[in-house]
Short mmCIF file of C-alpha atoms in Angstrom, two decimals:
data_model
loop_
_atom_site.label_atom_id
_atom_site.label_comp_id
_atom_site.label_asym_id
_atom_site.label_seq_id
_atom_site.Cartn_x
_atom_site.Cartn_y
_atom_site.Cartn_z
CA UNK A 1 79.64 101.29 100.64
CA UNK A 2 81.17 101.25 104.09
CA UNK A 3 79.80 104.72 104.88
CA UNK A 4 76.32 103.67 103.76
CA UNK A 5 76.42 100.54 105.90
CA UNK A 6 77.69 102.54 108.88
CA UNK A 7 74.74 104.91 108.40
CA UNK A 8 72.28 102.02 108.40
CA UNK A 9 73.91 100.53 111.47
CA UNK A 10 73.80 103.88 113.29
CA UNK A 11 70.07 104.05 112.52
CA UNK A 12 69.65 100.58 114.03
CA UNK A 13 69.07 98.65 110.80
CA UNK A 14 70.53 95.36 109.64
CA UNK A 15 70.58 94.99 105.84
CA UNK A 16 70.79 91.14 105.59
CA UNK A 17 71.38 91.13 101.78
CA UNK A 18 74.51 93.19 101.19
CA UNK A 19 76.09 92.04 97.91
CA UNK A 20 77.60 93.77 94.89
CA UNK A 21 74.33 93.18 93.01
CA UNK A 22 72.68 95.52 95.52
CA UNK A 23 75.09 98.41 95.11
CA UNK A 24 74.12 101.17 92.70
CA UNK A 25 77.03 103.07 91.10
CA UNK A 26 76.50 106.34 89.24
CA UNK A 27 78.71 107.90 86.49
CA UNK A 28 80.80 109.65 89.17
CA UNK A 29 81.42 106.28 90.83
CA UNK A 30 79.30 107.22 93.85
CA UNK A 31 77.97 104.04 95.41
CA UNK A 32 74.61 103.64 97.13
CA UNK A 33 73.39 100.63 99.03
CA UNK A 34 70.04 99.39 97.69
CA UNK A 35 67.49 96.58 97.98
CA UNK A 36 66.18 96.86 101.50
CA UNK A 37 63.65 94.06 101.11
CA UNK A 38 65.35 91.90 103.75
CA UNK A 39 66.42 94.77 106.03
CA UNK A 40 65.07 94.96 109.54
CA UNK A 41 65.28 97.48 112.36
CA UNK A 42 66.98 96.26 115.55
CA UNK A 43 66.26 97.21 119.14
CA UNK A 44 68.05 100.20 120.65
CA UNK A 45 70.57 97.79 122.18
CA UNK A 46 73.80 97.96 120.12
CA UNK A 47 74.25 94.20 120.57
CA UNK A 48 70.74 93.45 119.31
CA UNK A 49 70.12 90.91 116.58
CA UNK A 50 67.23 90.00 114.35
CA UNK A 51 66.32 86.34 114.39
CA UNK A 52 64.14 84.78 111.73
CA UNK A 53 62.62 81.35 111.31
CA UNK A 54 62.11 81.07 107.54
CA UNK A 55 62.95 82.32 104.10
CA UNK A 56 65.90 81.98 101.80
CA UNK A 57 69.32 83.24 102.80
CA UNK A 58 72.03 84.37 100.32
CA UNK A 59 74.53 81.78 101.59
CA UNK A 60 77.68 83.06 99.84
CA UNK A 61 77.29 86.52 101.41
CA UNK A 62 75.98 85.52 104.82
CA UNK A 63 77.88 85.15 108.08
CA UNK A 64 78.04 81.64 109.59
CA UNK A 65 75.98 82.56 112.68
CA UNK A 66 73.26 84.00 110.45
CA UNK A 67 73.15 80.76 108.42
CA UNK A 68 73.28 78.43 111.44
CA UNK A 69 71.11 80.33 113.90
CA UNK A 70 69.33 82.76 111.54
CA UNK A 71 70.68 85.52 113.81
CA UNK A 72 71.40 88.73 111.89
CA UNK A 73 73.25 91.74 113.36
CA UNK A 74 75.58 94.55 112.36
CA UNK A 75 78.36 91.97 112.73
CA UNK A 76 76.75 89.71 110.13
CA UNK A 77 76.50 92.73 107.79
CA UNK A 78 80.26 93.26 108.30
CA UNK A 79 80.84 89.69 107.06
CA UNK A 80 78.82 90.50 103.93
CA UNK A 81 80.78 93.73 103.47
CA UNK A 82 83.96 91.63 103.29
CA UNK A 83 82.38 89.52 100.55
CA UNK A 84 81.37 92.67 98.63
CA UNK A 85 84.95 93.92 98.83
CA UNK A 86 86.10 90.59 97.44
CA UNK A 87 83.54 90.78 94.61
CA UNK A 88 84.69 94.28 93.64
CA UNK A 89 88.40 93.41 93.70
CA UNK A 90 87.71 90.15 91.83
CA UNK A 91 85.91 92.13 89.10
CA UNK A 92 82.54 90.53 89.78
CA UNK A 93 83.59 86.92 90.16
CA UNK A 94 81.09 84.74 92.02
CA UNK A 95 82.19 84.21 95.64
CA UNK A 96 83.27 80.61 96.19
CA UNK A 97 83.04 80.01 92.44
CA UNK A 98 81.26 76.71 91.60
CA UNK A 99 81.08 75.39 95.15
CA UNK A 100 77.62 74.25 96.23
CA UNK A 101 75.96 76.18 99.09
CA UNK A 102 76.44 73.13 101.30
CA UNK A 103 80.17 73.09 100.47
CA UNK A 104 80.45 76.85 101.16
CA UNK A 105 78.84 76.39 104.57
CA UNK A 106 81.07 73.47 105.60
CA UNK A 107 84.26 75.06 104.19
CA UNK A 108 83.68 78.36 105.99
CA UNK A 109 82.85 76.52 109.24
CA UNK A 110 86.17 74.63 108.84
CA UNK A 111 88.03 77.95 108.54
CA UNK A 112 88.28 78.42 104.78
CA UNK A 113 88.30 82.04 103.61
CA UNK A 114 88.33 83.40 100.10
CA UNK A 115 91.88 84.02 98.86
CA UNK A 116 93.02 87.44 97.75
CA UNK A 117 91.85 88.25 94.22
CA UNK A 118 94.69 88.64 91.71
CA UNK A 119 96.41 91.99 92.22
CA UNK A 120 94.63 92.68 95.49
CA UNK A 121 96.85 94.63 97.93
CA UNK A 122 97.68 92.65 101.07
CA UNK A 123 96.15 95.32 103.31
CA UNK A 124 92.80 95.05 101.55
CA UNK A 125 92.75 91.28 101.77
CA UNK A 126 93.61 91.55 105.46
CA UNK A 127 90.59 93.88 105.87
CA UNK A 128 88.44 91.19 104.22
CA UNK A 129 89.84 88.56 106.56
CA UNK A 130 89.10 90.85 109.50
CA UNK A 131 85.46 91.01 108.33
CA UNK A 132 85.39 87.21 108.24
CA UNK A 133 86.60 86.53 111.81
CA UNK A 134 84.99 83.49 113.40
CA UNK A 135 84.58 85.45 116.65
CA UNK A 136 82.09 88.08 115.47
CA UNK A 137 83.07 90.44 118.33
CA UNK A 138 86.55 90.99 116.98
#
């Protein structure tokens, strides 16, 4: 999944809807990123972002700056990648469980991050936390 997202980023695309539901897995466990309906090409500038004014956003998978400012970048895809890792290691649990979208937004803004799924190695949870840094340049 990471290699696929790196490939998209290198081509100048932002996916905007990275979630486990959009990962295809074949019988050899090869994963492919799918559902490019929300993807957009960015400018040649590596710090470029795509800003939108309307449409629904998958809140549980979306970086705070993309929710607040509707600004999508490779950094916001990295946030989503951390959520996908959590989904995989939590065996498909719904991120943020039964929280409302409004509660997810306020909790994340206040610094809440998903806890490590049961049995998740510390190093993998740390990688997730790194994906969810408030400062998106870290």
